[in-house]
Coordinates of C-alpha atoms in Angstrom, one line a residue:
Chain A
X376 CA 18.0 -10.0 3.0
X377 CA 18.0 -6.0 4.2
X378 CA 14.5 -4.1 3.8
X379 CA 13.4 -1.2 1.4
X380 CA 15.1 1.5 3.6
X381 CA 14.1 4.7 4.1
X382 CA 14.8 8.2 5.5
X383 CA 14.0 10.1 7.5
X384 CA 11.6 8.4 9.7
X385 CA 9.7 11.9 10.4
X386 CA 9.8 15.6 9.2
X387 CA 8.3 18.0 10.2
X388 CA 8.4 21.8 7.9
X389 CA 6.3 24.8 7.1
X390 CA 4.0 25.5 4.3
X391 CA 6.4 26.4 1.9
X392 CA 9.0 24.9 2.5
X393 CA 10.6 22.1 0.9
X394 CA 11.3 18.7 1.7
X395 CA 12.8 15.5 0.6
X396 CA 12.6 11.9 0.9
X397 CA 15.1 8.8 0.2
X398 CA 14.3 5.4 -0.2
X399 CA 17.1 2.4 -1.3
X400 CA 15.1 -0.6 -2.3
X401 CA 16.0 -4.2 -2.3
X402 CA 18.7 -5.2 -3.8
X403 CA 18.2 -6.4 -7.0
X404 CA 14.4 -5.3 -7.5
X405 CA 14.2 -3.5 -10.5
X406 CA 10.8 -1.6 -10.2
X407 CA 10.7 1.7 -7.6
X408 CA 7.3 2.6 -6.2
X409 CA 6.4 5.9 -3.9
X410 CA 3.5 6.0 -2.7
X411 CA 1.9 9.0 0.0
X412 CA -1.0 7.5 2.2
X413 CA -2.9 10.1 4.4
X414 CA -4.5 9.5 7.7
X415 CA -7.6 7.6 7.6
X416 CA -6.9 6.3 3.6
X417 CA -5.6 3.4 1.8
X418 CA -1.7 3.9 0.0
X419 CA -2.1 5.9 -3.1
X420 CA 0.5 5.3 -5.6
X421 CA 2.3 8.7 -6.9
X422 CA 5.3 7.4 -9.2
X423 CA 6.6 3.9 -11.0
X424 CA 10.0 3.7 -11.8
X425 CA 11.1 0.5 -13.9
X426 CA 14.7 0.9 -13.6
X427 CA 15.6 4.5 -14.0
X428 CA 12.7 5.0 -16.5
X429 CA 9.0 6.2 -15.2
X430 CA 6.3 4.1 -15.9
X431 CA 3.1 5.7 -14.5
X432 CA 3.5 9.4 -12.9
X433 CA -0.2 10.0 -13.5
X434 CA -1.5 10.4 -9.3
X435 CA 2.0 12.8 -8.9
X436 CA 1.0 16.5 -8.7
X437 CA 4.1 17.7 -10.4
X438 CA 3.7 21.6 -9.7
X439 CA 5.4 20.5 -6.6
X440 CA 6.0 16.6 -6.8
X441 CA 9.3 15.6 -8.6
X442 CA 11.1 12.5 -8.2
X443 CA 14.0 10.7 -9.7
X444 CA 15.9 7.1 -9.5
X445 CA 19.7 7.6 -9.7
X446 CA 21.2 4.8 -11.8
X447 CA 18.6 2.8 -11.7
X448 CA 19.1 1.9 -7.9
X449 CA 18.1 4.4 -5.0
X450 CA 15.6 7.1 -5.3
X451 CA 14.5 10.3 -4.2
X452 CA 11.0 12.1 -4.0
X453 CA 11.0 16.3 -3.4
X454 CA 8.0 18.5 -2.3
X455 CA 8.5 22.1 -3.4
X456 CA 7.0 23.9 -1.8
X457 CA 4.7 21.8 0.5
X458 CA 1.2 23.2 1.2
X459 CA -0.7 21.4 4.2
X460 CA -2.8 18.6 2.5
X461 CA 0.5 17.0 1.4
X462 CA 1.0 16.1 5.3
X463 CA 0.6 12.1 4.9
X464 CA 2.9 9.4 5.3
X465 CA 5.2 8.9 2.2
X466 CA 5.7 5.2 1.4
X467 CA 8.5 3.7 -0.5
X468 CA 8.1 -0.1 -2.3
X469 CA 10.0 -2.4 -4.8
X470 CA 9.4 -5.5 -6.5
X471 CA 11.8 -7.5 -8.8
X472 CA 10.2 -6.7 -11.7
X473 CA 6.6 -5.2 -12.4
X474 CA 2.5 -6.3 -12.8
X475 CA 2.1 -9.7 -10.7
X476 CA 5.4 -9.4 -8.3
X477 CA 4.8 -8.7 -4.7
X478 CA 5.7 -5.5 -3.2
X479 CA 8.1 -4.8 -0.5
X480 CA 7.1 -1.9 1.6
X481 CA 9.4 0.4 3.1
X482 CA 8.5 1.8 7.5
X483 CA 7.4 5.2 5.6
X484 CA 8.7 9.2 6.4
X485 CA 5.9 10.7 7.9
X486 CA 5.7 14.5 7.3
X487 CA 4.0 17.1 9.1
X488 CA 3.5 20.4 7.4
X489 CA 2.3 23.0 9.7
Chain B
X310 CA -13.5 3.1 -13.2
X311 CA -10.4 1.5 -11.6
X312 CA -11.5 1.4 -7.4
X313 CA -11.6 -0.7 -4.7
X314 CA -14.7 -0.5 -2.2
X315 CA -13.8 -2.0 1.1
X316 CA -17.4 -1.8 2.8
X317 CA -15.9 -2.2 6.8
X318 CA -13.6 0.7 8.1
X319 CA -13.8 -0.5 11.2
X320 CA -14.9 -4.3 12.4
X321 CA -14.3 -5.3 15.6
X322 CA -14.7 -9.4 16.5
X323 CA -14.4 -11.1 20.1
X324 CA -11.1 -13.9 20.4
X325 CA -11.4 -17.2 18.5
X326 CA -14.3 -15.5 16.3
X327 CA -14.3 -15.8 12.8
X328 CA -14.0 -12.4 10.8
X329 CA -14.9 -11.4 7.3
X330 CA -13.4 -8.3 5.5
X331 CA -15.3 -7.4 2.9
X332 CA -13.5 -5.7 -0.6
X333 CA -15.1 -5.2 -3.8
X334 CA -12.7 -3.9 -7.3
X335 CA -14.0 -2.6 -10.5
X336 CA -11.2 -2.5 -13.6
X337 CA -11.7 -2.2 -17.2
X338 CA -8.6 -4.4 -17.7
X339 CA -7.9 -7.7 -16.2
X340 CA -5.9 -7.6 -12.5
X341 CA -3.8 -9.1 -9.6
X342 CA -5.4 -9.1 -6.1
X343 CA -3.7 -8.6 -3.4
X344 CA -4.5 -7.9 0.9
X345 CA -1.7 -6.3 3.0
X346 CA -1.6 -6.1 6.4
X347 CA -0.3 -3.0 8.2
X348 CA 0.2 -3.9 12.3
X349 CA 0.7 -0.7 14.6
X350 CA 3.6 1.5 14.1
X351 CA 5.0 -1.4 11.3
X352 CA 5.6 -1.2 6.8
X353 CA 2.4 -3.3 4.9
X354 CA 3.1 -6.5 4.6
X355 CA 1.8 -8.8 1.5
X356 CA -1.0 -11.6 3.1
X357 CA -2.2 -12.7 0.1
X358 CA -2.4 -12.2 -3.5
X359 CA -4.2 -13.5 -6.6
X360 CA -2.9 -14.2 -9.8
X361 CA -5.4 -16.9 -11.5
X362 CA -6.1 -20.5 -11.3
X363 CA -8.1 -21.6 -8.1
X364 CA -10.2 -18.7 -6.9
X365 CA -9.5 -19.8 -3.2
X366 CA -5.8 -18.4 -1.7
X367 CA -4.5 -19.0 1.5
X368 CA -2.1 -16.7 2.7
X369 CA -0.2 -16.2 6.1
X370 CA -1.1 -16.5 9.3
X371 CA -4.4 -18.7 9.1
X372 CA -6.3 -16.2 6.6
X373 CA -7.9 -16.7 3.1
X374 CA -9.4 -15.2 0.3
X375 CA -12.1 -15.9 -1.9
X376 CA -12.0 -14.1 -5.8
X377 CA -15.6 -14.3 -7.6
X378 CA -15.4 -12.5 -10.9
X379 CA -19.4 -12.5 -11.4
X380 CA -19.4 -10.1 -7.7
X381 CA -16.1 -8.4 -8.6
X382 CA -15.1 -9.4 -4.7
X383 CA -12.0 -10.5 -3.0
X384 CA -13.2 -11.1 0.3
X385 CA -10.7 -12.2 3.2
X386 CA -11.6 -14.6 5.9
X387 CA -9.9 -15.9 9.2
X388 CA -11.7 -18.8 11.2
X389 CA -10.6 -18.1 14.2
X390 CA -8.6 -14.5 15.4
X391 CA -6.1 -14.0 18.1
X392 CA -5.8 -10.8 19.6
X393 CA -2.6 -10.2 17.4
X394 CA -4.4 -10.1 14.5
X395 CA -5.3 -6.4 15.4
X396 CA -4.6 -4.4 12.4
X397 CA -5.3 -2.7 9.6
X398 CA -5.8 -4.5 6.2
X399 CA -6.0 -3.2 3.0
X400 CA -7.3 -5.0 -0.3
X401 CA -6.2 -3.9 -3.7
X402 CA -4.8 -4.4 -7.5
X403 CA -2.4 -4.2 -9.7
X404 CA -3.5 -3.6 -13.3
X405 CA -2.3 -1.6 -16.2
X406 CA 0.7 -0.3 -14.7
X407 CA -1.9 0.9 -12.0
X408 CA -1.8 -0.1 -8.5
X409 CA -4.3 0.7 -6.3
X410 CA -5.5 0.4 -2.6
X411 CA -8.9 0.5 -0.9
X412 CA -9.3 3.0 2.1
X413 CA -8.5 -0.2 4.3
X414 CA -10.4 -2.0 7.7
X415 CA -9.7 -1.9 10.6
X416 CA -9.9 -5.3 12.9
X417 CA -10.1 -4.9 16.3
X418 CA -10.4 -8.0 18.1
X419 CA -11.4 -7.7 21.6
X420 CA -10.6 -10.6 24.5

């Protein structure tokens, strides 16, 4: 069974600039996580997708966050325009469905902004 | 609140020691426990997790995890580590549409 994939594995932009990340989870698994964990701290989660619906968007700073989950399946997470704290690495996860299922993590984009 | 405390950032243990990682949670609603393991340069990977029933869990590779609802801990436990077990581990729940993640601990263990 193939991985949450992601890409790209590292970016690296200037304040200002904008960036963004992709992230096709298992087949199958019908809830999208994204999560951004900087150096030093624990995974904080930024969106929940159940399908192609949002189900907690609460942590995602969405001046400049935006995400969405085409048909339900892949997904993509924009910064625009990135300011230097948002240099972290961006996780992806899925799980088949939501609350008590595990979730699958994805290697992470890790993204410099200088 | 909704947080998790782990207490260690960094332990570091001698070969064929045991280990403790220490993790406390506060929720308002009830939760799923959960430790991931993230080795160098690698995605997290699920050790263990806690849904109900008995409040001891065995996971992968030889560790365990104790849940005591009067302490609000989820402590994790290895008796005996090998030097692959250097990693970082992170403790956490899933409540209320909320996931969350302590700042995670570091295990070094040293030959």
């Amino acid at each position: 069974e193939a991985g949450v994939a992601q890409s790209p594995r590292y970016k690296i932009i200037e304040k200002r600039q904008s960036v963004a990340f992709w992230c096709n989870p298992i087949s199958g698994h019908a809830t999208l996580y994204w999560y951004q964990q900087i150096l030093g701290q624990g995974p904080k989660l930024l969106i929940q997708f159940q399908n192609n619906g949002v189900v907690d968007d609460s942590q995602l700073p969405k001046d400049r966050f935006s995400a969405e989950r085409l048909k339900g399946v892949d997904s993509t997470l924009k910064i625009q325009p990135a300011k230097l704290e948002d240099s972290a690495v961006y996780l992806c996860a899925s799980s088949l469905q939501q609350a008590q299922e595990t979730q699958y993590f994805g290697p992470g984009t890790r993204l410099l902004v200088l | 609140a909704q947080s998790v405390t782990q207490l260690d950032s960094q332990v570091p243990v001698f070969e064929e020691a045991p280990v403790e990682l220490r993790c406390n949670y506060s929720s308002s609603v009830s939760v799923y426990l959960f430790w991931y393991v993230q080795y160098p340069n690698q995605g997290l990977q699920l050790l263990l997790k806690y849904l109900s029933g008995s409040t001891l869990v065995k996971g992968i590779n030889g560790f365990e995890a104790e849940f005591n609802k009067s302490q609000t801990s989820f402590h994790l436990r290895k008796p005996s580590v090998h030097i692959s077990d250097t990693a970082e581990y992170f403790c956490g729940y899933t409540g209320g549409f909320k996931t969350i993640f302590g700042a995670g601990t570091r295990l070094f263990v040293k030959a």
